[in-house]
XYZ file of C-alpha atoms in Angstrom:
728
model
C 0.021 -0.005 -0.062
C 1.146 3.572 -0.542
C -0.423 6.861 0.353
C 0.254 10.484 -0.863
C -1.362 13.773 0.078
C -3.101 15.643 -2.610
C -2.923 19.433 -2.980
C -6.599 19.667 -1.992
C -6.172 17.973 1.263
C -7.422 14.437 0.337
C -5.716 11.234 0.301
C -4.698 9.035 -2.641
C -4.498 5.369 -2.009
C -2.856 2.708 -4.419
C -1.945 -0.731 -4.343
C 0.455 -3.170 -6.038
C -1.843 -5.005 -8.542
C 0.205 -8.041 -9.014
C 0.585 -8.592 -5.246
C -3.209 -8.122 -4.731
C -3.960 -10.659 -7.435
C -1.828 -13.460 -6.069
C -4.045 -16.584 -5.653
C -4.822 -17.731 -1.983
C -2.883 -20.733 -0.716
C -6.003 -22.718 -0.195
C -9.159 -22.611 -2.400
C -12.498 -21.928 -0.609
C -14.880 -24.921 0.213
C -17.464 -25.411 -2.528
C -20.616 -25.270 -0.171
C -22.961 -26.634 -2.741
C -21.172 -29.938 -3.022
C -21.277 -30.787 0.664
C -23.640 -33.335 2.078
C -25.696 -31.302 4.539
C -28.048 -32.160 7.321
C -30.679 -29.581 8.367
C -31.193 -29.019 11.884
C -33.712 -26.215 11.344
C -34.485 -23.423 9.213
C -31.237 -21.521 10.512
C -28.604 -24.212 10.727
C -27.184 -26.715 8.262
C -24.210 -28.960 9.337
C -22.315 -31.065 6.702
C -20.730 -34.387 7.375
C -17.308 -32.833 7.211
C -18.302 -30.420 10.030
C -18.773 -27.289 8.076
C -21.481 -25.231 9.396
C -23.830 -22.901 7.469
C -26.176 -20.483 9.313
C -28.919 -18.627 7.543
C -29.518 -15.179 8.474
C -33.389 -14.459 8.366
C -33.730 -10.727 8.359
C -32.933 -8.221 5.620
C -29.590 -6.732 5.561
C -29.493 -2.948 4.751
C -26.256 -2.256 6.143
C -27.159 -2.655 9.965
C -25.037 -5.679 10.202
C -27.583 -8.385 11.122
C -26.325 -10.795 8.548
C -23.241 -11.056 10.608
C -24.553 -10.501 14.205
C -27.726 -12.801 14.072
C -25.660 -15.858 12.949
C -23.118 -15.004 15.681
C -25.851 -15.475 18.192
C -26.664 -18.841 16.861
C -23.101 -19.851 16.601
C -22.383 -18.808 20.218
C -24.818 -21.199 21.434
C -24.157 -23.862 18.911
C -20.647 -23.675 20.127
C -18.814 -23.686 16.992
C -15.701 -21.667 16.053
C -16.750 -18.509 14.135
C -14.058 -18.974 11.510
C -15.740 -22.245 10.436
C -19.097 -20.707 9.961
C -20.653 -19.839 6.641
C -23.541 -17.420 6.395
C -26.261 -17.298 3.784
C -29.224 -14.852 3.428
C -32.496 -16.581 4.158
C -35.482 -16.249 1.866
C -38.937 -15.168 3.014
C -40.334 -17.976 5.176
C -43.260 -17.087 7.286
C -43.457 -20.661 8.613
C -40.072 -20.969 10.150
C -39.001 -17.296 10.810
C -40.929 -14.595 12.574
C -40.547 -10.750 12.094
C -38.441 -10.896 8.853
C -38.249 -7.020 8.929
C -35.514 -4.516 8.901
C -37.063 -1.593 10.824
C -37.152 0.037 14.182
C -33.714 -1.143 15.164
C -35.667 -4.350 16.429
C -33.853 -7.371 14.573
C -31.488 -8.299 17.298
C -33.880 -7.340 20.224
C -36.555 -9.563 18.893
C -34.336 -12.355 17.662
C -32.196 -12.592 20.836
C -33.881 -15.332 22.789
C -35.154 -17.228 19.662
C -31.672 -17.365 17.998
C -30.026 -18.418 21.151
C -32.533 -21.134 21.624
C -32.083 -22.289 17.981
C -28.401 -22.639 18.483
C -28.639 -24.348 21.822
C -31.155 -26.710 20.768
C -29.054 -27.940 17.838
C -26.003 -28.222 19.985
C -27.922 -30.357 22.529
C -29.069 -32.815 19.719
C -25.559 -33.326 18.614
C -24.339 -33.840 22.194
C -27.173 -36.367 22.717
C -26.019 -38.304 19.684
C -22.487 -38.439 20.701
C -23.629 -39.497 24.140
C -25.731 -42.312 22.692
C -22.840 -43.529 20.583
C -20.520 -43.649 23.793
C -23.341 -45.074 25.921
C -22.936 -42.249 28.520
C -25.265 -39.516 29.839
C -25.278 -36.393 27.794
C -24.696 -34.180 30.886
C -21.196 -35.947 31.120
C -20.105 -34.421 27.785
C -18.552 -30.958 27.093
C -18.425 -29.129 23.870
C -15.896 -26.525 22.348
C -15.724 -25.235 18.851
C -17.730 -28.183 17.358
C -15.814 -30.823 19.186
C -17.665 -33.104 21.846
C -15.726 -34.649 24.594
C -16.821 -37.325 27.010
C -15.721 -37.706 30.593
C -13.397 -40.500 29.497
C -11.672 -38.060 26.996
C -13.062 -39.358 23.805
C -13.939 -36.814 21.223
C -16.225 -36.671 18.211
C -16.747 -33.684 15.902
C -20.125 -32.461 14.951
C -19.596 -33.897 11.461
C -19.090 -37.279 12.978
C -22.541 -37.420 14.573
C -24.574 -35.040 12.356
C -26.523 -37.563 10.669
C -27.547 -39.319 13.882
C -28.271 -36.073 15.487
C -30.488 -34.783 12.787
C -32.888 -37.704 13.289
C -33.255 -37.304 17.004
C -36.341 -35.824 18.774
C -35.923 -31.993 19.228
C -35.419 -31.219 22.990
C -37.788 -28.614 24.349
C -35.827 -27.318 27.475
C -32.086 -26.515 26.809
C -29.583 -24.571 28.906
C -28.444 -21.180 27.427
C -24.903 -19.913 28.161
C -24.141 -17.332 30.783
C -22.717 -13.988 29.373
C -19.395 -14.872 31.195
C -19.021 -17.872 28.963
C -19.327 -16.203 25.694
C -16.638 -16.743 23.034
C -18.070 -15.188 20.037
C -20.786 -12.500 21.392
C -18.710 -9.500 22.411
C -15.779 -10.155 20.166
C -15.242 -8.153 16.840
C -16.338 -9.876 13.718
C -15.919 -8.429 10.245
C -18.827 -7.988 7.924
C -19.541 -11.630 6.515
C -19.995 -9.908 3.098
C -17.161 -7.472 3.312
C -14.831 -9.403 0.769
C -17.691 -9.683 -1.736
C -18.525 -6.068 -1.169
C -14.876 -4.939 -1.775
C -14.305 -7.145 -4.752
C -17.617 -6.226 -6.585
C -19.127 -9.576 -6.235
C -22.948 -9.721 -6.944
C -24.869 -9.208 -3.767
C -27.301 -6.127 -4.279
C -30.551 -5.899 -5.911
C -28.744 -4.243 -8.905
C -26.559 -7.185 -9.300
C -29.527 -9.799 -9.464
C -29.990 -11.270 -12.924
C -31.555 -14.392 -14.435
C -31.751 -15.702 -17.959
C -34.281 -13.791 -20.241
C -34.651 -10.903 -17.905
C -35.611 -7.509 -19.316
C -35.296 -4.033 -17.809
C -38.022 -1.509 -17.079
C -38.004 2.212 -16.659
C -40.976 3.951 -15.508
C -42.419 7.488 -16.489
C -44.086 8.685 -13.358
C -46.190 11.806 -12.846
C -43.896 14.928 -12.856
C -45.590 16.287 -9.684
C -47.620 15.015 -6.729
C -51.318 15.714 -7.683
C -50.675 14.929 -11.406
C -52.253 12.106 -13.389
C -51.628 10.712 -16.877
C -53.944 11.841 -19.650
C -52.127 10.417 -22.829
C -48.773 9.624 -24.097
C -46.837 9.334 -27.425
C -44.301 6.357 -27.460
C -43.495 6.288 -31.172
C -39.833 7.850 -30.650
C -39.089 5.648 -27.833
C -40.146 2.404 -29.672
C -37.802 3.317 -32.494
C -34.848 3.342 -30.173
C -32.164 0.562 -29.860
C -32.908 -2.281 -27.679
C -36.583 -1.140 -26.732
C -38.826 -4.267 -26.735
C -42.210 -2.655 -25.624
C -43.916 0.449 -24.118
C -46.871 -0.287 -21.879
C -49.166 1.493 -19.318
C -49.700 0.291 -15.862
C -51.730 1.511 -12.919
C -54.955 -0.326 -13.324
C -53.850 -3.304 -10.934
C -52.441 -0.765 -8.479
C -55.760 0.977 -8.059
C -57.535 -2.256 -7.608
C -55.034 -3.046 -4.885
C -55.666 0.436 -3.233
C -59.392 -0.294 -3.202
C -58.825 -3.498 -1.266
C -56.083 -1.934 0.871
C -56.454 1.702 1.150
C -53.628 1.973 3.919
C -51.159 1.805 1.115
C -52.533 4.774 -0.738
C -50.055 7.315 0.979
C -47.230 5.373 -0.352
C -47.858 5.084 -4.126
C -49.370 7.164 -6.701
C -52.737 5.872 -8.287
C -52.204 7.410 -11.564
C -51.499 5.402 -14.712
C -47.528 5.250 -15.607
C -45.826 4.522 -18.645
C -43.219 1.679 -18.857
C -40.357 1.303 -21.331
C -39.083 -2.261 -21.487
C -35.700 -2.898 -23.012
C -32.775 -5.048 -23.083
C -30.752 -2.953 -20.719
C -31.090 -0.359 -17.973
C -29.417 2.374 -20.040
C -31.552 1.586 -23.112
C -34.706 1.807 -20.992
C -33.724 5.029 -19.283
C -32.772 6.652 -22.568
C -35.961 5.599 -24.308
C -37.997 6.955 -21.164
C -36.675 10.381 -21.892
C -38.278 10.147 -25.432
C -41.730 9.437 -24.210
C -44.077 12.553 -24.634
C -46.530 12.372 -21.808
C -49.443 14.646 -21.195
C -50.499 15.062 -17.446
C -53.349 16.999 -15.826
C -54.028 18.220 -12.217
C -55.850 15.536 -10.212
C -55.399 16.951 -6.753
C -53.719 20.129 -5.455
C -50.216 20.850 -6.316
C -48.579 21.578 -2.982
C -45.592 23.892 -2.050
C -43.478 24.308 1.034
C -44.702 27.786 1.525
C -48.262 26.558 1.932
C -47.187 23.709 4.290
C -45.327 26.181 6.510
C -48.629 28.105 7.025
C -50.666 24.991 7.406
C -48.347 23.506 10.111
C -48.409 26.918 12.081
C -52.118 27.282 12.011
C -52.394 23.597 13.249
C -50.145 24.548 16.109
C -52.072 27.859 16.765
C -55.496 25.892 16.379
C -57.441 23.863 18.995
C -57.930 20.596 17.124
C -55.463 17.959 18.595
C -55.404 14.426 19.405
C -54.069 14.033 23.048
C -51.469 11.277 23.243
C -50.613 11.555 26.938
C -51.981 13.721 29.645
C -50.714 13.785 33.211
C -52.160 16.349 35.987
C -53.526 19.615 34.858
C -51.289 21.715 32.579
C -53.828 24.652 32.518
C -53.767 25.104 36.133
C -49.949 24.636 36.057
C -49.307 27.252 33.564
C -51.709 29.640 35.277
C -49.897 29.450 38.406
C -46.271 29.512 37.024
C -43.864 32.212 37.860
C -42.339 31.866 34.428
C -43.129 30.314 31.048
C -40.904 29.432 28.079
C -42.374 28.554 24.758
C -40.386 27.788 21.571
C -41.225 26.390 18.102
C -38.992 24.124 16.063
C -39.258 23.494 12.506
C -37.949 20.666 10.224
C -38.248 20.158 6.363
C -38.972 17.132 4.135
C -36.167 14.773 3.619
C -35.381 12.256 0.824
C -33.811 8.923 1.961
C -31.196 8.973 -0.599
C -29.996 5.498 -0.420
C -26.705 4.845 -2.241
C -28.456 2.074 -4.288
C -31.406 3.406 -6.040
C -34.832 1.502 -5.905
C -34.944 -1.594 -7.897
C -36.766 -4.914 -7.957
C -37.127 -8.098 -9.965
C -40.439 -9.893 -10.657
C -41.408 -12.944 -12.613
C -45.135 -13.620 -12.706
C -46.073 -17.010 -14.042
C -48.945 -19.335 -13.741
C -47.099 -21.477 -11.277
C -45.597 -18.936 -9.087
C -44.639 -15.250 -8.598
C -40.839 -14.945 -8.109
C -39.767 -11.821 -6.552
C -36.198 -10.743 -5.629
C -34.408 -7.574 -4.372
C -33.747 -5.141 -1.659
C -36.750 -4.930 0.654
C -37.063 -4.328 4.287
C -40.515 -5.737 4.853
C -40.640 -8.870 2.558
C -43.774 -10.433 4.262
C -45.868 -7.244 3.789
C -44.834 -6.907 0.247
C -45.488 -10.518 -0.579
C -48.997 -10.002 0.911
C -49.656 -7.004 -1.214
C -48.549 -8.483 -4.543
C -50.722 -11.545 -3.851
C -53.672 -9.293 -3.226
C -53.044 -7.211 -6.466
C -52.607 -10.234 -8.625
C -55.468 -12.212 -6.999
C -52.953 -14.967 -5.957
C -52.487 -16.957 -2.857
C -49.725 -15.743 -0.579
C -48.285 -19.416 -0.968
C -47.695 -18.633 -4.585
C -45.154 -15.749 -3.765
C -41.508 -16.926 -3.712
C -39.284 -13.851 -2.382
C -35.521 -13.479 -2.194
C -33.919 -10.838 -0.267
C -30.701 -9.242 -1.602
C -28.337 -7.149 0.369
C -29.313 -3.461 0.209
C -27.256 -0.446 -0.615
C -29.016 1.554 2.282
C -32.508 1.548 3.487
C -33.269 4.139 6.196
C -36.891 3.403 5.928
C -37.274 3.987 2.135
C -37.369 0.274 1.466
C -40.189 -0.414 4.079
C -42.849 0.267 1.644
C -41.872 -1.182 -1.624
C -43.774 0.794 -4.189
C -41.030 -0.423 -6.460
C -42.025 -4.176 -5.882
C -45.547 -3.407 -6.769
C -44.471 -1.874 -9.978
C -42.356 -4.732 -10.957
C -45.037 -7.322 -10.201
C -47.606 -5.410 -12.346
C -45.103 -4.847 -15.141
C -44.220 -8.585 -15.219
C -47.778 -9.733 -15.023
C -48.522 -7.531 -18.090
C -45.529 -8.487 -20.352
C -45.259 -12.154 -19.205
C -41.581 -12.042 -18.694
C -38.996 -11.606 -15.865
C -38.229 -8.046 -15.523
C -36.291 -5.616 -13.230
C -37.351 -2.166 -12.536
C -34.673 0.140 -12.005
C -34.933 3.752 -10.624
C -32.626 6.579 -11.626
C -31.443 8.947 -8.810
C -34.040 11.437 -10.215
C -36.771 8.852 -9.944
C -35.846 8.104 -6.407
C -35.761 11.879 -5.313
C -38.664 13.156 -7.428
C -41.006 10.267 -6.742
C -39.981 9.197 -3.341
C -41.324 8.513 0.069
C -40.191 11.268 2.189
C -39.667 12.259 5.883
C -42.569 14.341 6.500
C -42.166 17.999 7.349
C -42.817 18.697 11.103
C -43.178 21.481 13.738
C -43.078 21.086 17.382
C -44.064 23.735 19.993
C -42.870 23.127 23.371
C -44.054 25.201 26.459
C -42.908 24.904 30.049
C -43.869 26.497 33.227
C -41.559 27.001 36.209
C -42.743 27.775 39.714
C -40.447 28.018 42.751
C -37.507 27.094 40.794
C -39.001 23.806 39.575
C -40.501 22.773 36.226
C -44.233 22.322 36.966
C -45.796 22.211 33.523
C -44.672 20.721 30.122
C -46.724 20.753 26.894
C -45.569 19.314 23.634
C -47.531 20.028 20.361
C -46.770 18.235 17.206
C -47.975 19.402 13.666
C -47.030 16.997 10.889
C -47.589 16.222 7.136
C -49.838 13.111 6.935
C -48.726 11.118 10.199
C -48.062 11.745 13.594
C -45.602 10.276 16.229
C -46.162 6.593 17.055
C -47.623 5.710 20.443
C -44.561 5.001 22.440
C -42.758 8.369 21.907
C -45.045 10.302 24.322
C -43.821 8.053 27.112
C -40.243 8.851 26.486
C -38.223 11.301 28.689
C -39.421 13.606 30.283
C -42.655 11.697 30.676
C -43.138 10.799 34.267
C -40.463 13.405 35.334
C -42.957 16.410 35.361
C -46.296 16.401 37.123
C -48.204 18.231 34.606
C -47.335 16.850 31.356
C -49.223 16.661 28.022
C -48.469 15.578 24.370
C -50.936 16.705 21.582
C -50.693 15.879 17.948
C -52.321 17.250 14.664
C -51.807 16.538 10.995
C -52.477 17.620 7.575
C -53.277 15.029 4.907
C -51.054 15.743 1.888
C -50.857 13.834 -1.524
C -47.148 13.760 -1.107
C -46.027 10.340 -0.144
C -44.241 10.167 3.265
C -43.159 7.494 5.671
C -40.456 6.430 8.077
C -37.043 8.111 7.944
C -34.180 6.614 10.095
C -35.379 7.031 13.647
C -38.877 8.220 12.769
C -40.059 11.469 14.556
C -37.431 11.282 17.183
C -34.859 12.236 14.470
C -36.127 15.658 14.945
C -37.852 15.613 18.232
C -34.775 14.816 20.061
C -33.170 18.078 18.813
C -36.115 20.129 19.799
C -36.582 18.827 23.227
C -32.979 18.714 24.146
C -32.227 22.242 22.675
C -35.343 23.435 24.714
C -34.167 21.866 28.059
C -30.798 23.722 27.515
C -32.585 26.964 27.161
C -35.013 26.145 30.034
C -31.935 25.573 32.163
C -30.584 29.090 31.129
C -33.849 30.576 32.147
C -33.959 28.869 35.526
C -30.195 29.656 36.019
C -29.765 25.884 36.586
C -26.888 23.665 35.712
C -27.847 21.829 32.434
C -26.607 18.348 33.444
C -28.070 18.702 37.079
C -31.448 19.697 35.702
C -31.790 16.462 33.613
C -30.401 14.372 36.608
C -32.913 16.115 39.000
C -35.838 15.385 36.591
C -34.724 11.588 36.217
C -34.577 11.178 39.994
C -38.557 11.867 39.924
C -39.286 9.100 37.598
C -41.053 5.985 38.943
C -41.265 3.422 36.194
C -42.545 0.777 38.829
C -45.570 3.126 39.412
C -46.225 3.971 35.862
C -45.905 1.044 33.364
C -46.336 3.430 30.360
C -42.724 4.851 31.007
C -40.529 3.400 28.364
C -37.076 4.189 29.522
C -35.006 3.498 32.620
C -34.052 6.559 34.654
C -31.191 4.662 36.286
C -29.698 3.661 32.886
C -30.322 7.172 31.442
C -28.357 8.567 34.538
C -25.488 6.248 33.986
C -25.054 7.349 30.222
C -25.127 10.829 31.409
C -22.596 10.465 34.018
C -20.150 8.709 31.715
C -20.601 11.165 28.950
C -19.743 13.975 31.389
C -16.626 12.162 32.396
C -15.383 10.855 28.990
C -16.054 14.244 27.173
C -14.157 16.379 29.591
C -17.566 18.330 30.061
C -16.888 21.765 31.371
C -12.967 21.213 31.517
C -11.991 21.916 27.775
C -9.821 24.832 26.758
C -11.828 28.155 26.193
C -11.517 27.747 22.395
C -13.744 24.424 22.557
C -17.428 24.948 22.990
C -19.516 21.970 24.054
C -23.221 20.915 23.574
C -24.882 18.133 25.688
C -27.847 15.930 25.027
C -29.351 12.737 26.455
C -32.068 10.722 24.749
C -33.854 7.356 24.729
C -35.262 5.651 21.607
C -35.620 2.226 20.110
C -35.026 0.766 23.568
C -31.542 2.390 23.985
C -30.296 5.105 26.223
C -27.593 7.409 24.609
C -25.730 10.648 25.766
C -23.718 12.888 23.332
C -21.492 15.682 23.665
C -20.483 17.682 20.660
C -17.061 19.720 20.673
C -17.187 22.798 18.505
C -14.350 25.088 17.414
C -14.282 28.313 15.627
C -12.624 28.496 12.198
C -12.883 31.526 9.862
C -15.519 33.094 12.173
C -18.002 30.023 12.055
C -18.456 27.158 14.405
C -17.161 23.651 13.036
C -18.171 20.407 14.809
C -14.947 18.582 15.547
C -15.985 15.644 17.705
C -18.879 13.845 19.131
C -18.482 11.890 22.364
C -21.173 9.201 22.408
C -22.008 7.025 25.325
C -24.496 4.069 24.675
C -26.379 1.643 26.800
C -27.679 -0.904 24.369
C -27.224 -4.039 26.631
C -25.110 -6.857 25.486
C -23.113 -5.878 22.390
C -23.128 -8.766 20.028
C -20.498 -7.508 17.554
C -18.532 -4.453 18.796
C -17.037 -3.614 15.442
C -20.554 -3.622 13.687
C -21.970 -1.730 16.670
C -19.221 1.031 16.190
C -20.296 1.127 12.502
C -23.903 1.751 13.384
C -23.175 4.306 16.202
C -20.751 6.435 14.199
C -22.832 6.314 11.034
C -26.045 7.346 13.087
C -24.035 10.174 14.571
C -22.685 11.545 11.273
C -26.024 11.099 9.643
C -27.598 13.156 12.501
C -25.000 15.798 12.208
C -25.089 16.091 8.432
C -28.924 16.276 8.043
C -29.537 18.604 10.880
C -26.710 20.905 9.287
C -27.542 20.555 5.580
C -30.514 18.454 4.759
C -33.607 20.027 3.226
C -36.055 19.181 0.392
C -38.662 21.754 -0.468
C -41.691 21.400 -2.874
C -42.959 23.950 -5.325
C -46.229 23.189 -7.416
C -46.055 19.511 -6.103
C -42.393 18.997 -7.195
C -39.447 18.648 -5.204
C -36.804 21.371 -5.754
C -33.871 18.838 -5.914
C -33.679 15.701 -8.067
C -29.972 14.879 -7.550
C -26.971 15.608 -5.329
C -26.138 18.735 -7.288
C -28.891 20.519 -5.445
C -29.478 18.405 -2.341
C -26.703 18.952 0.167
C -25.180 16.110 2.248
C -22.459 16.080 4.635
C -19.014 15.847 3.050
C -16.308 13.423 4.224
C -14.119 16.288 5.388
C -16.951 17.613 7.556
C -17.575 14.440 9.388
C -16.597 14.809 12.972
C -14.592 12.172 15.064
C -16.930 10.084 16.956
C -15.627 8.532 20.341
C -17.823 5.894 21.463
C -18.226 4.284 24.930
C -20.423 1.382 25.885
C -22.002 0.869 29.210
C -21.088 -2.716 29.979
C -24.007 -4.750 31.627
C -25.776 -8.106 31.052
C -29.163 -6.736 29.819
C -30.483 -8.272 26.602
C -29.505 -6.336 23.480
C -31.570 -3.196 22.248
C -31.520 -1.229 19.091
C -28.454 0.319 17.472
C -29.265 1.273 13.968
C -31.263 4.389 14.895
C -30.731 5.509 18.518
C -27.419 7.647 18.049
C -29.033 9.691 15.130
C -31.598 11.736 16.998
C -29.429 13.223 19.691
C -26.644 14.439 17.403
C -28.631 17.475 16.127
C -29.413 18.486 19.694
C -25.754 18.187 20.762
C -24.511 20.212 17.745
C -27.219 22.888 18.302
C -26.414 23.312 21.969
C -22.631 23.557 21.219
C -23.423 26.362 18.544
C -25.304 28.274 21.130
C -22.143 28.156 23.387
C -20.038 29.219 20.532
C -22.262 31.950 19.019
C -24.768 32.805 21.709
C -27.630 32.050 19.197
C -30.367 29.527 19.550
C -31.334 27.490 16.460
C -34.983 26.737 15.964
C -35.089 25.485 12.332
C -33.326 22.545 10.428
C -31.146 22.660 8.581
C -28.885 25.047 10.614
C -27.392 26.329 7.489
C -30.684 27.733 6.493
C -30.126 30.529 8.798
C -26.427 31.264 8.292
C -26.669 34.746 10.138
C -27.104 32.527 13.327
C -23.929 30.599 12.710
C -21.641 33.798 12.816
C -19.643 34.220 15.848
C -20.169 37.661 17.473
C -17.368 40.144 17.754
C -17.864 40.537 21.454
C -17.488 38.088 24.096
C -20.635 35.890 24.926
C -21.862 36.465 28.561
C -23.863 33.654 30.036
């Protein structure tokens, strides 16, 4: 390897091609040629002792294809280096919750995966014990080798045939955390070699013989529907096989399942079918389509007023109400009220949306990147009038998801196209398709009001106004619920024709910034220590008396104390400004401290210290990837991310107009885990929401200005450092 600095400050990395291409000493095992015995839907063991473990959940970069098999391998007691991992298909009979969403894969799979490995191990031990004529309790296992009390040994491959025919034990012992050999140790991504060398893994790589490609002409704005189209020029272009219209089957589906109507346009669409993706996309540009206004063409300026009017209005749904906030506010010595604003955001997965479908009389074969395979299989079955048992769905690795691949409008399109042309087809979106006809994070405004009496917070009122959907039911029971006697959460929404949905850490991705920024300002009003204010509130929470409370005050206090210690809170040089937050979501407790320095008169985020309590850490290396990625994503989108609408159209259709964080802008992330033996909780999302609040609070320390709108760069005047020293 060699590196050299570039004039622009980057790094050029090269390698010796001939050295890199030297063959390995030993060829890899051909897994397809092994004689396997299936223990269950997760585990196959060959007669040579090779172990293949199937990972059941979709892999979107959150690492479950590595960590879920690690849990099985730990209880199976095999050496991780001897394990091969394969992606499972959709199998609703043998697997549960094959979903990538809510940071819940490991949390929900923890007990079942351990049980799966331990059960197979016990069957192998029972088989060895029977061969030796001893009691199974006298046998020990280590890395796939069973040893009797007399010192005899048998490998798993020696007894696998006998074991696979034994009765499945119902009550098996699980390991104690102190005995773990795999869990808690760094394990590289099982796909890392294939990813680095460009092997087919992702939906865009998926191919079958006879497959054709489809590019779809979609409505140019939300609120438009197709009137007519001229395809003569497109049909004359090289490689074009057909031009068709779809939409009828989708409208039939929406009549049967209206809940999906906010995720896909009911308008007809024009589809170009060609021999390659490039030919299909070029021919799509030649389609001359006429559209008409079907519903209103909405704009950001209109949304801004609608959301403000909702907050000013009186029509709300109360999600939680404790005490009497009206009386508490009336009796308060001081009241603080602030409004926080967030824009629409696209998901911008690195791999644009795509999916394969082959609809035949025998079965419906689907394949590609999807976070909710069972839901999509059910919708396709409904749309085509088929039994769900007719659907065979393969999951590929995904080049990002972040919630965009929960909904699968692209799956529905692929199935309708294949059922029309009677061929295997892959639908491929361009980046412009993805951003202009996406499913976005909804624009939201929060208004927070707090009352203070006799130096204590006596009232807290959170109002949410959102486009289309409101916060899910658990969020009103996050901190500070239970800490303030008079506490209320109200929601209101406006039904828009713009498709919206979950975006990494739904709702909390913005709410955490709003609430934690508000608490800092409240502490200033009360002339209270910002950390101590939070700790005092947590002391008042009694989860044992209120089962609605979702978080643990004790675990939250622990991450706060460790963050204060590890970040050097309050002890940094004068040129370093810090911002603090603590937050709970996706069952995980997090505290973050941002370090900001002034460069060229503006604050720059240099470092985030992140302390996480996610219970037992299955794969520390993968956990760090999730934590650091979440923090950087949170910093980047709070600083730069924004998508506006004009007459029903997004104002950005590619990265030339949509600002994302640059590599040089990414802060150093220093991570600390709270070590305990609690069952694992989520990690794909919990570190993103606090990041924006930590940055906003640090910017306040540096500039003296509070930030109430995201992205922060939307108000550049507030990011300027004043010429005079900030007091207070």
